[in-house]
Structure formats: structure tokens, C-alpha cells
Amino acid sequence: MTHEPGESVTAGEAISLVASGDLWLLDVREDFEWSSGHAPGAHHIPLGELGLRQGELPDDVTIAVICHVGQRSRMVTNALVDADYAAVDVAGGMVAWQASGGDVVGAEAGQTR
């Protein structure tokens, strides 16, 4: 399953591709959102810190960008593609991730749900 940079992937596709190592999941939500629950294995760089932390992004794998419902992730995906990164948007964000059966871990919950 190959996607062109800038495309959207469904949450179900993202769950499968992240699990197989074919996507590097970037969560761009704020700290309080991340703490309330995030996908296992996701890399957290809040939107406001992305410019300063760009060096943490891989250039050898497709980056799947996720936020709460998809608005911020679409904006970040477009910016990453413009900067020559292979990036796709996870349509529907964490709401769709959870609805599609994706695991969620949270520092506050301390467990997978």
C-alpha cells in the first residue's frame, strides 16, 4: 500500500502501516492532548515546536501526521511535503484512530485502552 506525499490515509490504513513500520507517526497536538491519550509508538512534536525540532524528523520513511480531528495534521502535511518530506495526513485524526480500533496509551491513564 503506497501513498503519494500529501495524500490522506484512513485511520485504519495508518494503524496497519504504523504497526508494520511503513509509516513514522507524528502527533502534532498540544502537550495536554498528548497526555490525555496517544497512539503507541507515536512521536510527539507539538505544531508550535515543529520548526525548531525539524531535525528530529526522518527523511528515509513516510511520515504520517496526526492531530485531534485532522485540521492541524493537514496543514503540517502540506508544509512537510513543501519541504521535500514524504508525508501523509491521517484523515480524522485521533478521533478516527480510536473509532477504527487503534490502541491509545496515556500518561494519565497509565495503560492501553
Tab-separated table of C-alpha atoms in Angstrom:
chain	number	residue	atom	x	y	z
A	1	MET	CA	0.000	0.000	0.000
A	2	THR	CA	1.837	3.068	-1.261
A	3	HIS	CA	0.644	6.617	-0.913
A	4	GLU	CA	1.843	9.728	-2.663
A	5	PRO	CA	3.197	12.528	-0.466
A	6	GLY	CA	0.419	14.886	0.547
A	7	GLU	CA	-2.330	12.286	0.314
A	8	SER	CA	-4.649	11.385	3.149
A	9	VAL	CA	-4.785	7.886	4.573
A	10	THR	CA	-7.632	6.471	6.579
A	11	ALA	CA	-7.073	5.801	10.246
A	12	GLY	CA	-7.409	2.087	9.555
A	13	GLU	CA	-4.673	2.235	6.915
A	14	ALA	CA	-2.477	4.265	9.251
A	15	ILE	CA	-2.922	1.789	12.107
A	16	SER	CA	-1.803	-1.061	9.858
A	17	LEU	CA	1.077	0.823	8.221
A	18	VAL	CA	2.425	2.183	11.519
A	19	ALA	CA	2.305	-1.325	13.032
A	20	SER	CA	4.285	-2.697	10.072
A	21	GLY	CA	6.893	0.068	10.303
A	22	ASP	CA	5.953	1.556	6.937
A	23	LEU	CA	4.911	4.900	8.450
A	24	TRP	CA	6.518	7.092	11.132
A	25	LEU	CA	3.643	8.558	13.146
A	26	LEU	CA	3.987	12.235	14.077
A	27	ASP	CA	1.477	13.608	16.592
A	28	VAL	CA	1.326	17.417	16.366
A	29	ARG	CA	-1.185	18.003	19.178
A	30	GLU	CA	-0.504	20.092	22.249
A	31	ASP	CA	1.008	18.558	25.407
A	32	PHE	CA	-2.336	18.325	27.233
A	33	GLU	CA	-3.880	16.484	24.269
A	34	TRP	CA	-0.929	14.087	24.061
A	35	SER	CA	-1.189	13.386	27.807
A	36	SER	CA	-4.853	12.516	27.510
A	37	GLY	CA	-4.065	9.691	25.095
A	38	HIS	CA	-1.932	8.973	22.047
A	39	ALA	CA	-1.085	6.169	19.690
A	40	PRO	CA	1.617	3.808	20.934
A	41	GLY	CA	4.891	4.488	19.164
A	42	ALA	CA	3.853	7.967	18.037
A	43	HIS	CA	6.441	10.745	18.070
A	44	HIS	CA	5.204	13.925	19.733
A	45	ILE	CA	6.217	17.307	18.363
A	46	PRO	CA	3.562	19.963	19.025
A	47	LEU	CA	2.713	22.095	16.000
A	48	GLY	CA	4.257	25.204	17.564
A	49	GLU	CA	7.601	23.438	18.089
A	50	LEU	CA	7.862	21.771	14.693
A	51	GLY	CA	10.111	24.397	13.119
A	52	LEU	CA	12.605	24.209	15.979
A	53	ARG	CA	12.537	20.413	16.105
A	54	GLN	CA	12.574	19.668	12.380
A	55	GLY	CA	15.877	17.837	12.810
A	56	GLU	CA	14.026	15.078	14.673
A	57	LEU	CA	12.045	14.153	11.554
A	58	PRO	CA	13.198	11.172	9.496
A	59	ASP	CA	13.965	11.600	5.820
A	60	ASP	CA	14.031	7.896	4.980
A	61	VAL	CA	10.436	6.896	5.749
A	62	THR	CA	6.992	8.347	5.110
A	63	ILE	CA	5.728	10.490	7.964
A	64	ALA	CA	2.053	10.099	8.884
A	65	VAL	CA	0.823	13.267	10.585
A	66	ILE	CA	-1.986	13.056	13.129
A	67	CYS	CA	-3.780	15.556	15.355
A	68	HIS	CA	-7.192	15.523	17.074
A	69	VAL	CA	-9.574	15.572	14.084
A	70	GLY	CA	-7.367	16.348	11.078
A	71	GLN	CA	-7.185	20.125	10.620
A	72	ARG	CA	-3.686	20.700	12.018
A	73	SER	CA	-2.330	17.477	10.534
A	74	ARG	CA	-3.468	18.513	7.029
A	75	MET	CA	-1.656	21.853	7.426
A	76	VAL	CA	1.527	20.157	8.696
A	77	THR	CA	1.395	17.502	5.965
A	78	ASN	CA	1.263	20.192	3.289
A	79	ALA	CA	4.177	22.080	4.888
A	80	LEU	CA	6.283	18.908	5.143
A	81	VAL	CA	5.627	17.987	1.519
A	82	ASP	CA	6.611	21.547	0.523
A	83	ALA	CA	9.862	20.981	2.462
A	84	ASP	CA	10.525	17.753	0.489
A	85	TYR	CA	9.479	15.260	3.159
A	86	ALA	CA	7.358	12.248	2.269
A	87	ALA	CA	4.308	12.902	4.444
A	88	VAL	CA	0.682	11.836	4.519
A	89	ASP	CA	-2.241	13.047	6.591
A	90	VAL	CA	-4.192	10.710	8.873
A	91	ALA	CA	-7.772	11.656	7.991
A	92	GLY	CA	-9.956	12.217	11.027
A	93	GLY	CA	-7.059	12.327	13.474
A	94	MET	CA	-7.078	10.588	16.837
A	95	VAL	CA	-10.879	10.548	16.862
A	96	ALA	CA	-10.827	8.331	13.752
A	97	TRP	CA	-7.826	6.354	15.081
A	98	GLN	CA	-9.792	5.365	18.181
A	99	ALA	CA	-13.000	4.742	16.212
A	100	SER	CA	-11.025	2.407	13.923
A	101	GLY	CA	-9.838	0.341	16.871
A	102	GLY	CA	-6.369	1.837	17.190
A	103	ASP	CA	-4.684	1.446	20.556
A	104	VAL	CA	-4.301	4.513	22.731
A	105	VAL	CA	-1.927	4.950	25.633
A	106	GLY	CA	-1.933	7.873	28.013
A	107	ALA	CA	0.408	9.103	30.683
A	108	GLU	CA	-2.589	9.981	32.848
A	109	ALA	CA	-4.304	6.656	32.292
A	110	GLY	CA	-1.031	4.749	32.554
A	111	GLN	CA	-2.413	1.989	30.393
A	112	THR	CA	-3.534	0.955	26.941
A	113	ARG	CA	-7.222	1.264	26.246
